[in-house]
């Protein structure tokens, strides 16, 4: 028999501790997982990597303050004069036994938590009130959410009744050696320049909370590294990928430039 095997590329992810084992155990036991950590530290890449490794379909939803339960579950749409039901990403993940990743879940509207609760306890069910369907999630279905505890927004804290339904993994910017490896892999930069970017990040991160709301993310370092690897002058690349994105304040920007000059 000629079986068609779809080979899915596993996106590169550099583990920082035992997070892959925790994810695998959570998925095997049907437990939901919450990833806590600053923006741009590798949470999304981690989920993409694990979904590909486990060969499960992945539905990622970037949550925002207008995102409602209907956006996740689905809605009736008019198609060629007919009203048809269209599944939302959460429903599709449940039907297919895949992974639904709710990025920045605290941003979503309150009615979303009502939908998540029966899916995150031992019922593992999704009730679609519009169609009357009551779906039992297959064993392979997994709910993953992310949340950035760094944002100082008391209105947007995750409620204990929700967060206590999830296993949690704390994420942070990787150790210098690991972050250098990530930069080299993502940008093709050599050891010396990748190392310098990571050293600069270390200095900048010490400033976060004082002049900066949040330290520079690995994502921004990847941007800077990509520009430098493509031939852009270091100062110009840092200006576009690090200094401008981090601050609008002229004094803070100058302090960052001075810091960069000590490293490069
Ligand atoms: P988050 O979801 O935490 O906001 P991302 O997963 O989008 O962050 O990470 C931003 C970028 O940083 C990724 O696209 C990737 O290039 C890089 N990155 C960060 N951490 C890692 C890691 N551990 N392994 C591989 N790439 C990483």
PDB file of N, CA and C in Angstrom, residues 11-49:
ATOM      1  N   UNK A  11       9.506  23.522  13.842  1.00  0.00           N
ATOM      2  CA  UNK A  11      10.213  24.796  13.980  1.00  0.00           C
ATOM      3  C   UNK A  11      11.280  24.715  15.069  1.00  0.00           C
ATOM      4  N   UNK A  12      12.392  25.399  14.846  1.00  0.00           N
ATOM      5  CA  UNK A  12      13.488  25.390  15.813  1.00  0.00           C
ATOM      6  C   UNK A  12      13.035  25.993  17.146  1.00  0.00           C
ATOM      7  N   UNK A  13      13.290  25.279  18.210  1.00  0.00           N
ATOM      8  CA  UNK A  13      13.073  25.828  19.544  1.00  0.00           C
ATOM      9  C   UNK A  13      14.201  25.370  20.445  1.00  0.00           C
ATOM     10  N   UNK A  14      14.852  26.303  21.092  1.00  0.00           N
ATOM     11  CA  UNK A  14      15.951  25.996  22.003  1.00  0.00           C
ATOM     12  C   UNK A  14      15.386  25.924  23.424  1.00  0.00           C
ATOM     13  N   UNK A  15      15.287  24.716  24.003  1.00  0.00           N
ATOM     14  CA  UNK A  15      14.720  24.622  25.352  1.00  0.00           C
ATOM     15  C   UNK A  15      15.600  25.346  26.369  1.00  0.00           C
ATOM     16  N   UNK A  16      14.969  25.840  27.431  1.00  0.00           N
ATOM     17  CA  UNK A  16      15.755  26.500  28.468  1.00  0.00           C
ATOM     18  C   UNK A  16      15.767  25.677  29.758  1.00  0.00           C
ATOM     19  N   UNK A  17      14.804  24.778  29.904  1.00  0.00           N
ATOM     20  CA  UNK A  17      14.777  23.884  31.076  1.00  0.00           C
ATOM     21  C   UNK A  17      14.012  22.619  30.652  1.00  0.00           C
ATOM     22  N   UNK A  18      13.077  22.183  31.488  1.00  0.00           N
ATOM     23  CA  UNK A  18      12.359  20.941  31.187  1.00  0.00           C
ATOM     24  C   UNK A  18      10.970  21.220  30.595  1.00  0.00           C
ATOM     25  N   UNK A  19      10.806  22.404  29.956  1.00  0.00           N
ATOM     26  CA  UNK A  19       9.470  22.786  29.488  1.00  0.00           C
ATOM     27  C   UNK A  19       8.869  21.821  28.464  1.00  0.00           C
ATOM     28  N   UNK A  20       9.717  21.180  27.650  1.00  0.00           N
ATOM     29  CA  UNK A  20       9.177  20.264  26.628  1.00  0.00           C
ATOM     30  C   UNK A  20       8.555  19.037  27.314  1.00  0.00           C
ATOM     31  N   UNK A  21       9.225  18.545  28.358  1.00  0.00           N
ATOM     32  CA  UNK A  21       8.707  17.387  29.084  1.00  0.00           C
ATOM     33  C   UNK A  21       7.396  17.731  29.789  1.00  0.00           C
ATOM     34  N   UNK A  22       7.308  18.938  30.357  1.00  0.00           N
ATOM     35  CA  UNK A  22       6.077  19.352  31.047  1.00  0.00           C
ATOM     36  C   UNK A  22       4.934  19.457  30.033  1.00  0.00           C
ATOM     37  N   UNK A  23       5.213  20.038  28.881  1.00  0.00           N
ATOM     38  CA  UNK A  23       4.187  20.176  27.846  1.00  0.00           C
ATOM     39  C   UNK A  23       3.692  18.785  27.423  1.00  0.00           C
ATOM     40  N   UNK A  24       4.630  17.868  27.171  1.00  0.00           N
ATOM     41  CA  UNK A  24       4.252  16.519  26.725  1.00  0.00           C
ATOM     42  C   UNK A  24       3.398  15.818  27.768  1.00  0.00           C
ATOM     43  N   UNK A  25       3.772  15.977  29.035  1.00  0.00           N
ATOM     44  CA  UNK A  25       3.010  15.324  30.106  1.00  0.00           C
ATOM     45  C   UNK A  25       1.617  15.933  30.204  1.00  0.00           C
ATOM     46  N   UNK A  26       1.521  17.255  30.084  1.00  0.00           N
ATOM     47  CA  UNK A  26       0.224  17.926  30.152  1.00  0.00           C
ATOM     48  C   UNK A  26      -0.671  17.451  29.010  1.00  0.00           C
ATOM     49  N   UNK A  27      -0.104  17.380  27.823  1.00  0.00           N
ATOM     50  CA  UNK A  27      -0.891  16.954  26.647  1.00  0.00           C
ATOM     51  C   UNK A  27      -1.364  15.513  26.822  1.00  0.00           C
ATOM     52  N   UNK A  28      -0.462  14.664  27.312  1.00  0.00           N
ATOM     53  CA  UNK A  28      -0.817  13.248  27.478  1.00  0.00           C
ATOM     54  C   UNK A  28      -1.925  13.064  28.506  1.00  0.00           C
ATOM     55  N   UNK A  29      -1.968  13.943  29.503  1.00  0.00           N
ATOM     56  CA  UNK A  29      -2.967  13.823  30.574  1.00  0.00           C
ATOM     57  C   UNK A  29      -4.189  14.698  30.325  1.00  0.00           C
ATOM     58  N   UNK A  30      -4.219  15.402  29.209  1.00  0.00           N
ATOM     59  CA  UNK A  30      -5.367  16.255  28.893  1.00  0.00           C
ATOM     60  C   UNK A  30      -5.503  17.459  29.802  1.00  0.00           C
ATOM     61  N   UNK A  31      -4.363  17.993  30.262  1.00  0.00           N
ATOM     62  CA  UNK A  31      -4.415  19.139  31.171  1.00  0.00           C
ATOM     63  C   UNK A  31      -4.075  20.432  30.430  1.00  0.00           C
ATOM     64  N   UNK A  32      -4.803  21.513  30.741  1.00  0.00           N
ATOM     65  CA  UNK A  32      -4.507  22.796  30.095  1.00  0.00           C
ATOM     66  C   UNK A  32      -3.248  23.427  30.680  1.00  0.00           C
ATOM     67  N   UNK A  33      -2.577  24.234  29.859  1.00  0.00           N
ATOM     68  CA  UNK A  33      -1.276  24.779  30.251  1.00  0.00           C
ATOM     69  C   UNK A  33      -1.251  26.280  30.028  1.00  0.00           C
ATOM     70  N   UNK A  34      -0.751  26.993  31.043  1.00  0.00           N
ATOM     71  CA  UNK A  34      -0.617  28.447  30.960  1.00  0.00           C
ATOM     72  C   UNK A  34       0.865  28.801  30.893  1.00  0.00           C
ATOM     73  N   UNK A  35       1.256  29.589  29.899  1.00  0.00           N
ATOM     74  CA  UNK A  35       2.643  30.037  29.770  1.00  0.00           C
ATOM     75  C   UNK A  35       2.715  31.490  30.218  1.00  0.00           C
ATOM     76  N   UNK A  36       3.483  31.723  31.279  1.00  0.00           N
ATOM     77  CA  UNK A  36       3.572  33.078  31.819  1.00  0.00           C
ATOM     78  C   UNK A  36       4.932  33.657  31.457  1.00  0.00           C
ATOM     79  N   UNK A  37       4.949  34.881  30.974  1.00  0.00           N
ATOM     80  CA  UNK A  37       6.252  35.474  30.686  1.00  0.00           C
ATOM     81  C   UNK A  37       6.145  36.702  29.821  1.00  0.00           C
ATOM     82  N   UNK A  38       7.246  37.456  29.740  1.00  0.00           N
ATOM     83  CA  UNK A  38       7.226  38.697  28.965  1.00  0.00           C
ATOM     84  C   UNK A  38       7.059  38.442  27.471  1.00  0.00           C
ATOM     85  N   UNK A  39       6.696  39.493  26.767  1.00  0.00           N
ATOM     86  CA  UNK A  39       6.505  39.355  25.325  1.00  0.00           C
ATOM     87  C   UNK A  39       7.841  39.066  24.636  1.00  0.00           C
ATOM     88  N   UNK A  40       7.783  38.249  23.585  1.00  0.00           N
ATOM     89  CA  UNK A  40       8.964  37.996  22.763  1.00  0.00           C
ATOM     90  C   UNK A  40      10.025  37.143  23.399  1.00  0.00           C
ATOM     91  N   UNK A  41       9.628  36.243  24.336  1.00  0.00           N
ATOM     92  CA  UNK A  41      10.652  35.400  24.969  1.00  0.00           C
ATOM     93  C   UNK A  41      10.578  33.957  24.498  1.00  0.00           C
ATOM     94  N   UNK A  42       9.738  33.665  23.521  1.00  0.00           N
ATOM     95  CA  UNK A  42       9.748  32.332  22.923  1.00  0.00           C
ATOM     96  C   UNK A  42       8.531  31.476  23.209  1.00  0.00           C
ATOM     97  N   UNK A  43       7.468  32.039  23.804  1.00  0.00           N
ATOM     98  CA  UNK A  43       6.303  31.225  24.168  1.00  0.00           C
ATOM     99  C   UNK A  43       5.605  30.670  22.914  1.00  0.00           C
ATOM    100  N   UNK A  44       5.380  31.543  21.945  1.00  0.00           N
ATOM    101  CA  UNK A  44       4.673  31.113  20.733  1.00  0.00           C
ATOM    102  C   UNK A  44       5.499  30.084  19.964  1.00  0.00           C
ATOM    103  N   UNK A  45       6.797  30.356  19.865  1.00  0.00           N
ATOM    104  CA  UNK A  45       7.666  29.410  19.153  1.00  0.00           C
ATOM    105  C   UNK A  45       7.656  28.047  19.842  1.00  0.00           C
ATOM    106  N   UNK A  46       7.615  28.065  21.158  1.00  0.00           N
ATOM    107  CA  UNK A  46       7.584  26.823  21.940  1.00  0.00           C
ATOM    108  C   UNK A  46       6.323  26.014  21.587  1.00  0.00           C
ATOM    109  N   UNK A  47       5.169  26.689  21.549  1.00  0.00           N
ATOM    110  CA  UNK A  47       3.920  25.979  21.250  1.00  0.00           C
ATOM    111  C   UNK A  47       3.954  25.446  19.810  1.00  0.00           C
ATOM    112  N   UNK A  48       4.468  26.248  18.883  1.00  0.00           N
ATOM    113  CA  UNK A  48       4.556  25.799  17.482  1.00  0.00           C
ATOM    114  C   UNK A  48       5.451  24.568  17.372  1.00  0.00           C
ATOM    115  N   UNK A  49       6.549  24.613  18.115  1.00  0.00           N
ATOM    116  CA  UNK A  49       7.500  23.500  18.116  1.00  0.00           C
ATOM    117  C   UNK A  49       6.851  22.224  18.676  1.00  0.00           C
TER     118      UNK A  49
END
